[in-house]
Coordinates of C-alpha atoms in Angstrom, one line a residue:
M12 CA 39.6 -137.6 92.5
G13 CA 42.8 -138.7 94.1
D14 CA 42.7 -142.1 92.4
I15 CA 42.1 -140.6 88.9
L16 CA 44.9 -138.1 89.2
G17 CA 47.2 -140.7 90.7
G18 CA 46.3 -143.1 88.0
A19 CA 47.1 -140.4 85.4
F20 CA 50.5 -139.8 86.9
S21 CA 51.2 -143.6 87.1
S22 CA 50.1 -144.1 83.5
F23 CA 52.4 -141.3 82.3
R24 CA 55.3 -142.8 84.2
R25 CA 54.7 -146.4 83.0
H26 CA 53.9 -145.6 79.4
W27 CA 56.0 -142.5 78.9
K28 CA 57.9 -143.9 75.9
P29 CA 54.9 -144.1 73.5
L30 CA 53.4 -141.0 75.0
V31 CA 56.5 -138.8 74.6
G32 CA 57.5 -140.5 71.3
I33 CA 54.2 -139.8 69.6
M34 CA 53.9 -136.3 70.9
L35 CA 57.4 -135.5 69.7
A36 CA 56.7 -137.0 66.3
V37 CA 53.5 -135.0 66.0
Q38 CA 55.1 -131.7 67.0
G39 CA 58.2 -132.4 64.9
A40 CA 56.2 -133.2 61.8
G41 CA 54.1 -130.0 62.3
I42 CA 57.1 -127.8 62.8
L43 CA 58.8 -129.2 59.7
L44 CA 55.7 -128.7 57.5
V45 CA 55.2 -125.1 58.7
A46 CA 58.9 -124.4 58.3
V47 CA 58.9 -125.7 54.7
A48 CA 55.8 -123.7 53.9
T49 CA 57.3 -120.6 55.4
G50 CA 60.5 -121.0 53.4
I51 CA 58.5 -121.4 50.2
A52 CA 56.4 -118.3 51.0
V53 CA 59.5 -116.2 51.7
A54 CA 61.1 -117.4 48.4
V55 CA 57.9 -116.5 46.5
A56 CA 57.4 -113.1 48.1
Q57 CA 61.0 -112.0 48.3
D58 CA 60.5 -109.0 46.1
R59 CA 57.4 -108.0 48.1
L60 CA 59.4 -108.3 51.4
A61 CA 62.0 -105.9 50.0
A62 CA 59.4 -103.5 48.8
V63 CA 57.6 -103.4 52.2
F64 CA 60.5 -103.6 54.7
D65 CA 63.5 -102.1 52.7
L66 CA 62.3 -98.6 52.0
G67 CA 64.4 -95.6 51.3
P68 CA 64.0 -92.2 52.9
G69 CA 60.7 -90.6 52.1
E70 CA 59.3 -93.8 50.4
S71 CA 55.9 -95.2 51.4
V72 CA 54.6 -98.8 51.2
A73 CA 52.4 -99.6 48.3
G74 CA 49.1 -101.2 49.0
E75 CA 49.5 -103.9 46.4
D76 CA 52.8 -104.9 47.9
V77 CA 51.2 -105.3 51.3
M78 CA 48.3 -107.3 49.9
G79 CA 50.6 -109.5 47.9
L80 CA 52.7 -110.2 50.9
L81 CA 49.6 -111.1 53.0
L82 CA 48.3 -113.4 50.2
A83 CA 51.7 -115.2 50.0
F84 CA 51.6 -116.0 53.7
V85 CA 47.9 -117.0 53.9
P86 CA 48.6 -120.6 53.0
V87 CA 51.2 -120.7 55.8
G88 CA 48.6 -119.6 58.3
V89 CA 46.0 -122.1 57.0
L90 CA 48.6 -124.9 57.2
L91 CA 49.5 -123.9 60.8
L92 CA 45.9 -124.0 61.8
V93 CA 45.3 -127.4 60.2
T94 CA 48.5 -128.8 61.7
V95 CA 47.6 -127.6 65.2
T96 CA 44.1 -129.0 64.9
V97 CA 45.3 -132.4 63.6
G98 CA 48.0 -132.6 66.3
A99 CA 45.5 -131.8 69.0
A100 CA 43.2 -134.6 67.7
L101 CA 46.1 -137.1 67.7
I102 CA 47.1 -136.2 71.2
S103 CA 43.4 -136.4 72.3
A104 CA 43.3 -139.9 70.9
L105 CA 46.6 -140.9 72.4
G106 CA 45.4 -140.7 76.1
P107 CA 42.4 -143.0 75.7
A108 CA 44.4 -145.4 73.6
V109 CA 47.1 -145.8 76.3
I110 CA 44.5 -146.0 79.1
Q111 CA 42.5 -148.6 77.2
E112 CA 45.6 -150.9 77.3
A113 CA 46.7 -149.8 80.8
V114 CA 43.5 -150.8 82.5
L115 CA 43.9 -154.3 81.1
G116 CA 47.5 -154.4 82.2
R117 CA 48.8 -154.7 78.6
S118 CA 52.0 -153.3 77.3
T119 CA 52.0 -150.4 74.9
T120 CA 54.5 -149.7 72.1
F121 CA 55.1 -146.7 69.9
G122 CA 54.0 -148.5 66.7
A123 CA 50.8 -150.0 68.2
M124 CA 49.7 -146.7 69.7
W125 CA 50.6 -144.7 66.6
R126 CA 48.5 -147.1 64.5
R127 CA 45.6 -147.0 67.0
C128 CA 45.6 -143.2 67.1
W129 CA 45.9 -142.8 63.3
S130 CA 43.1 -145.3 62.7
R131 CA 40.7 -143.3 64.9
L132 CA 42.0 -139.8 63.8
P133 CA 39.0 -139.0 61.5
A134 CA 36.4 -139.7 64.3
V135 CA 38.4 -138.0 67.0
L136 CA 39.1 -135.0 64.7
G137 CA 35.4 -134.8 64.0
T138 CA 34.6 -134.8 67.7
V139 CA 37.2 -132.1 68.5
L140 CA 35.9 -129.8 65.7
L141 CA 32.2 -130.4 66.3
A142 CA 32.5 -130.2 70.1
G143 CA 34.4 -127.0 69.8
L144 CA 31.8 -125.6 67.4
I145 CA 28.9 -126.5 69.6
A146 CA 30.6 -125.3 72.8
G147 CA 31.9 -122.1 71.2
A148 CA 28.6 -121.2 69.4
P149 CA 27.3 -119.0 72.3
M150 CA 30.6 -117.1 72.5
L151 CA 30.8 -116.7 68.8
L152 CA 27.3 -115.2 68.8
V153 CA 28.3 -112.8 71.5
Y154 CA 31.4 -111.7 69.5
A155 CA 29.4 -111.4 66.2
V156 CA 26.9 -109.1 67.9
G157 CA 29.3 -107.4 70.4
V158 CA 32.1 -106.3 68.2
P159 CA 29.8 -104.0 66.0
L160 CA 28.2 -102.7 69.2
V161 CA 31.6 -101.8 70.6
I162 CA 32.7 -100.1 67.4
M163 CA 29.5 -98.1 67.3
S164 CA 29.9 -97.1 71.0
V165 CA 33.5 -95.9 70.4
D166 CA 32.7 -93.7 67.4
G167 CA 29.6 -92.3 69.0
S168 CA 27.1 -93.7 66.6
G169 CA 25.7 -96.2 69.2
S170 CA 24.5 -96.1 72.7
P171 CA 27.1 -96.6 75.5
A172 CA 24.6 -99.0 77.1
A173 CA 25.5 -101.5 74.5
L174 CA 28.7 -102.2 76.4
F175 CA 26.7 -103.1 79.5
L176 CA 24.6 -105.5 77.4
L177 CA 27.8 -107.0 76.0
V178 CA 29.2 -107.7 79.4
L179 CA 25.8 -109.2 80.5
A180 CA 25.8 -111.4 77.4
L181 CA 29.3 -112.6 78.2
L182 CA 28.3 -113.5 81.8
V183 CA 25.3 -115.5 80.4
C184 CA 26.9 -117.3 77.5
L185 CA 30.3 -118.2 79.1
P186 CA 28.7 -120.6 81.6
V187 CA 26.7 -122.2 78.8
S188 CA 29.9 -122.7 76.7
V189 CA 31.6 -124.3 79.7
W190 CA 28.7 -126.5 80.4
L191 CA 28.6 -127.7 76.8
A192 CA 32.3 -128.3 76.7
T193 CA 32.3 -130.4 79.8
R194 CA 29.2 -132.4 78.6
L195 CA 31.1 -133.3 75.4
S196 CA 34.6 -133.6 76.9
L197 CA 34.6 -137.5 76.9
A198 CA 33.8 -137.8 73.2
P199 CA 37.4 -138.5 72.1
A200 CA 37.7 -141.3 74.6
A201 CA 34.4 -142.8 73.5
A202 CA 35.5 -142.5 69.8
V203 CA 38.8 -144.4 70.6
C204 CA 37.7 -147.0 73.1
E205 CA 34.3 -147.9 71.6
G206 CA 35.0 -147.3 67.9
L207 CA 32.2 -144.8 67.6
G208 CA 31.7 -142.1 64.9
T209 CA 31.7 -138.4 65.6
V210 CA 28.0 -137.9 66.4
A211 CA 27.7 -141.1 68.3
A212 CA 30.7 -140.3 70.4
L213 CA 29.3 -136.9 71.3
R214 CA 26.0 -138.5 72.3
R215 CA 27.9 -141.1 74.3
S216 CA 29.8 -138.4 76.2
S217 CA 26.6 -136.5 76.9
H218 CA 25.0 -139.6 78.3
L219 CA 28.0 -140.5 80.5
V220 CA 28.5 -137.0 81.9
K221 CA 24.7 -136.7 82.7
D222 CA 24.1 -136.5 86.5
G223 CA 27.8 -136.1 87.1
W224 CA 28.6 -132.8 85.5
W225 CA 30.2 -131.1 88.5
R226 CA 32.4 -134.0 89.2
V227 CA 33.7 -134.2 85.6
F228 CA 34.2 -130.5 85.5
G229 CA 36.1 -130.3 88.8
I230 CA 38.4 -133.2 88.1
T231 CA 39.1 -132.0 84.5
M232 CA 39.9 -128.5 85.6
L233 CA 42.1 -129.8 88.4
G234 CA 43.9 -132.0 85.8
Y235 CA 44.7 -129.0 83.7
L236 CA 45.8 -127.0 86.7
V237 CA 48.1 -129.8 87.9
A238 CA 49.5 -130.1 84.3
G239 CA 50.2 -126.4 84.2
A240 CA 51.8 -126.3 87.7
V241 CA 54.0 -129.3 87.0
G242 CA 54.9 -127.9 83.6
Y243 CA 55.9 -124.6 85.2
A244 CA 58.0 -126.5 87.8
I245 CA 59.8 -128.4 85.1
Q246 CA 60.5 -125.2 83.1
M247 CA 61.8 -123.2 86.0
P248 CA 65.3 -124.8 86.4
F249 CA 65.9 -124.4 82.7
G250 CA 65.0 -120.7 83.0
F251 CA 67.4 -120.3 86.0
V252 CA 70.2 -122.0 84.1
G253 CA 69.6 -119.7 81.1
M254 CA 69.6 -116.6 83.2
A255 CA 72.7 -117.7 85.0
A256 CA 74.5 -117.9 81.6
F257 CA 73.0 -114.7 80.2
L258 CA 73.4 -112.3 83.1
P259 CA 77.3 -112.3 83.2
S260 CA 77.3 -111.5 79.5
M261 CA 74.9 -108.6 80.0
M262 CA 77.2 -107.3 82.8
A263 CA 80.2 -107.6 80.5
M264 CA 78.5 -105.5 77.9
G265 CA 78.6 -102.6 80.4
E266 CA 82.3 -102.5 80.5
S267 CA 84.4 -100.1 78.5
D268 CA 85.6 -102.7 76.0
P269 CA 82.7 -105.2 75.7
D270 CA 83.1 -108.4 73.8
P271 CA 80.0 -109.0 71.6
E272 CA 80.8 -112.7 71.3
V273 CA 80.2 -113.2 75.0
A274 CA 76.8 -111.6 74.8
I275 CA 75.9 -113.7 71.7
V276 CA 76.9 -116.9 73.4
G277 CA 75.0 -116.0 76.6
L278 CA 71.9 -115.1 74.6
L279 CA 72.2 -118.4 72.6
V280 CA 72.5 -120.5 75.8
Y281 CA 69.5 -118.7 77.3
V282 CA 67.3 -119.3 74.2
I283 CA 68.4 -123.0 74.1
C284 CA 67.5 -123.5 77.8
I285 CA 64.1 -121.8 77.4
V286 CA 63.3 -123.9 74.3
I287 CA 64.3 -127.2 75.9
G288 CA 62.5 -126.4 79.1
G289 CA 59.4 -125.3 77.2
L290 CA 59.5 -128.5 75.1
I291 CA 59.8 -130.8 78.1
S292 CA 57.2 -129.0 80.1
G293 CA 54.9 -128.9 77.1
L294 CA 55.1 -132.7 76.7
F295 CA 53.6 -133.1 80.2
Q296 CA 51.1 -130.3 79.8
F297 CA 49.7 -131.7 76.6
G298 CA 49.9 -135.4 77.6
F299 CA 48.5 -135.4 81.1
P300 CA 45.0 -133.9 80.7
P301 CA 43.9 -136.6 78.0
L302 CA 45.0 -139.3 80.5
V303 CA 42.7 -137.7 83.2
T304 CA 39.8 -137.5 80.7
A305 CA 40.3 -141.1 79.7
L306 CA 40.3 -142.3 83.3
L307 CA 37.2 -140.3 83.9
Y308 CA 35.6 -142.1 81.0
V309 CA 36.5 -145.5 82.4
D310 CA 35.4 -144.5 85.9
L311 CA 32.0 -143.4 84.7
R312 CA 31.5 -146.6 82.7
M313 CA 32.4 -148.6 85.7
R314 CA 29.9 -146.7 87.8
K315 CA 27.0 -146.7 85.3
E316 CA 27.5 -149.8 83.2
N317 CA 29.5 -152.2 85.5
L318 CA 32.5 -152.1 83.1
A319 CA 34.7 -153.6 85.8
E320 CA 33.4 -157.2 85.2
S321 CA 34.0 -156.8 81.5
L322 CA 37.6 -155.6 82.1
I323 CA 38.2 -158.5 84.5
A324 CA 36.9 -161.0 81.9
A325 CA 39.1 -159.4 79.2
A326 CA 42.2 -159.3 81.3
A327 CA 41.8 -163.0 82.5
P328 CA 44.0 -165.4 80.6
T329 CA 42.3 -168.2 78.7
A330 CA 43.3 -171.8 79.4
P331 CA 44.6 -174.1 76.6
P332 CA 42.0 -176.7 75.7
T333 CA 44.2 -179.7 76.6
A334 CA 45.9 -178.2 79.7
P335 CA 44.5 -179.7 82.9
P336 CA 44.6 -177.7 86.1
T337 CA 47.8 -178.1 88.1
A338 CA 48.8 -177.1 91.5
S339 CA 50.7 -174.1 90.2
A340 CA 47.7 -172.9 88.2
P341 CA 44.6 -173.3 90.4
V342 CA 41.2 -173.3 88.9
V343 CA 39.2 -170.1 89.6
A344 CA 35.7 -169.1 88.6
D345 CA 35.6 -166.6 85.8
P346 CA 32.6 -164.2 86.2
A347 CA 32.2 -163.9 82.5
G348 CA 32.5 -167.6 81.4
P349 CA 33.7 -171.1 82.3
A350 CA 36.4 -171.8 84.8
G351 CA 40.0 -171.6 83.7
P352 CA 43.5 -171.5 85.2
A353 CA 44.4 -168.4 87.1
D354 CA 47.3 -166.2 86.1
S355 CA 50.5 -167.6 87.6
T356 CA 52.5 -164.4 86.8
D357 CA 53.4 -161.9 89.4
P358 CA 50.4 -159.7 90.3
A359 CA 52.6 -156.7 90.3
D360 CA 53.6 -157.3 86.6
P361 CA 51.8 -154.5 84.6
T362 CA 52.1 -156.5 81.3
P363 CA 50.4 -159.9 81.5
P364 CA 49.9 -161.9 78.3
P365 CA 47.7 -160.0 75.9
A366 CA 44.1 -161.0 75.5
A367 CA 41.3 -159.9 73.3
G368 CA 39.4 -156.9 74.7
P369 CA 35.7 -156.5 75.1
A370 CA 33.6 -156.0 72.0
P371 CA 33.1 -152.3 71.1
D372 CA 30.0 -150.8 72.6
R373 CA 28.2 -149.0 69.7
T374 CA 25.1 -148.0 71.6

């Protein structure tokens, strides 16, 4: 557990440029799309907005105006949902893509990681959607049956005992959903690192998590808790700075001759500090858990499939055909092939010369 969490912190520290850059690009693109769609909806439904929110004394809202306003903003809601889902899939693919290069000691760049994540987006998006549907099916069933029972119990047409049955169903179905979500949690990593499709990645995750569910669940939950705690610690100083700028302006408003500009400036500084703090903390909160999940995937493959030897063979440099062994490059035995010259670079260097990785495992 300590090695996996420490490895996730180390990976974030060493490869923060592509991680932060891609997450900022994803969030910026999503915010821009939603903002443009919102502006178009406001321009289209401007008359409806005035008819709903700018009423005179004694006037009531017409039903067709409310319905027209809702229909105008439905595309914005759909676009927001699609943007959040695609962004979550890209970030889910980013962690395994970075770890796949980090375990081999290779360098990562924004362009390479972006192309890697984008190329695996359909498979990862499919795993995210299908895993969410499978894991959430028990809870969706509870809601579909429980909501009508609650309504019937409230209006007196149903038995109050239905509420007890609803609570009992929640207690039964919630653990099932958690078990399924954990069993399928490694599917994005399998889709990225092994080039698998959606269904094959889900099966691969189920196979790897088998006989180790509690360990995967515990480390994953701890990763999310650590991400939340560190994110909160990052956001706190920004909140304190914003409050320090906002409180004097609030105290000045209580004077006999308050200056509204002081209050506006203080509020503006507070909002800017909260937004910046939330953005920085959100980058860590979104980027850290996928790294933990990807390291869990590598760890389980090492334990069950002896992946370590394949990684050593992939990371070992290949000798030129005409280059004889020298004193500075002693001959070492390669466990995966013929002898070749050992790496003469500094062992602490995290970016040795790139080499071709192991062939994708499509079983």
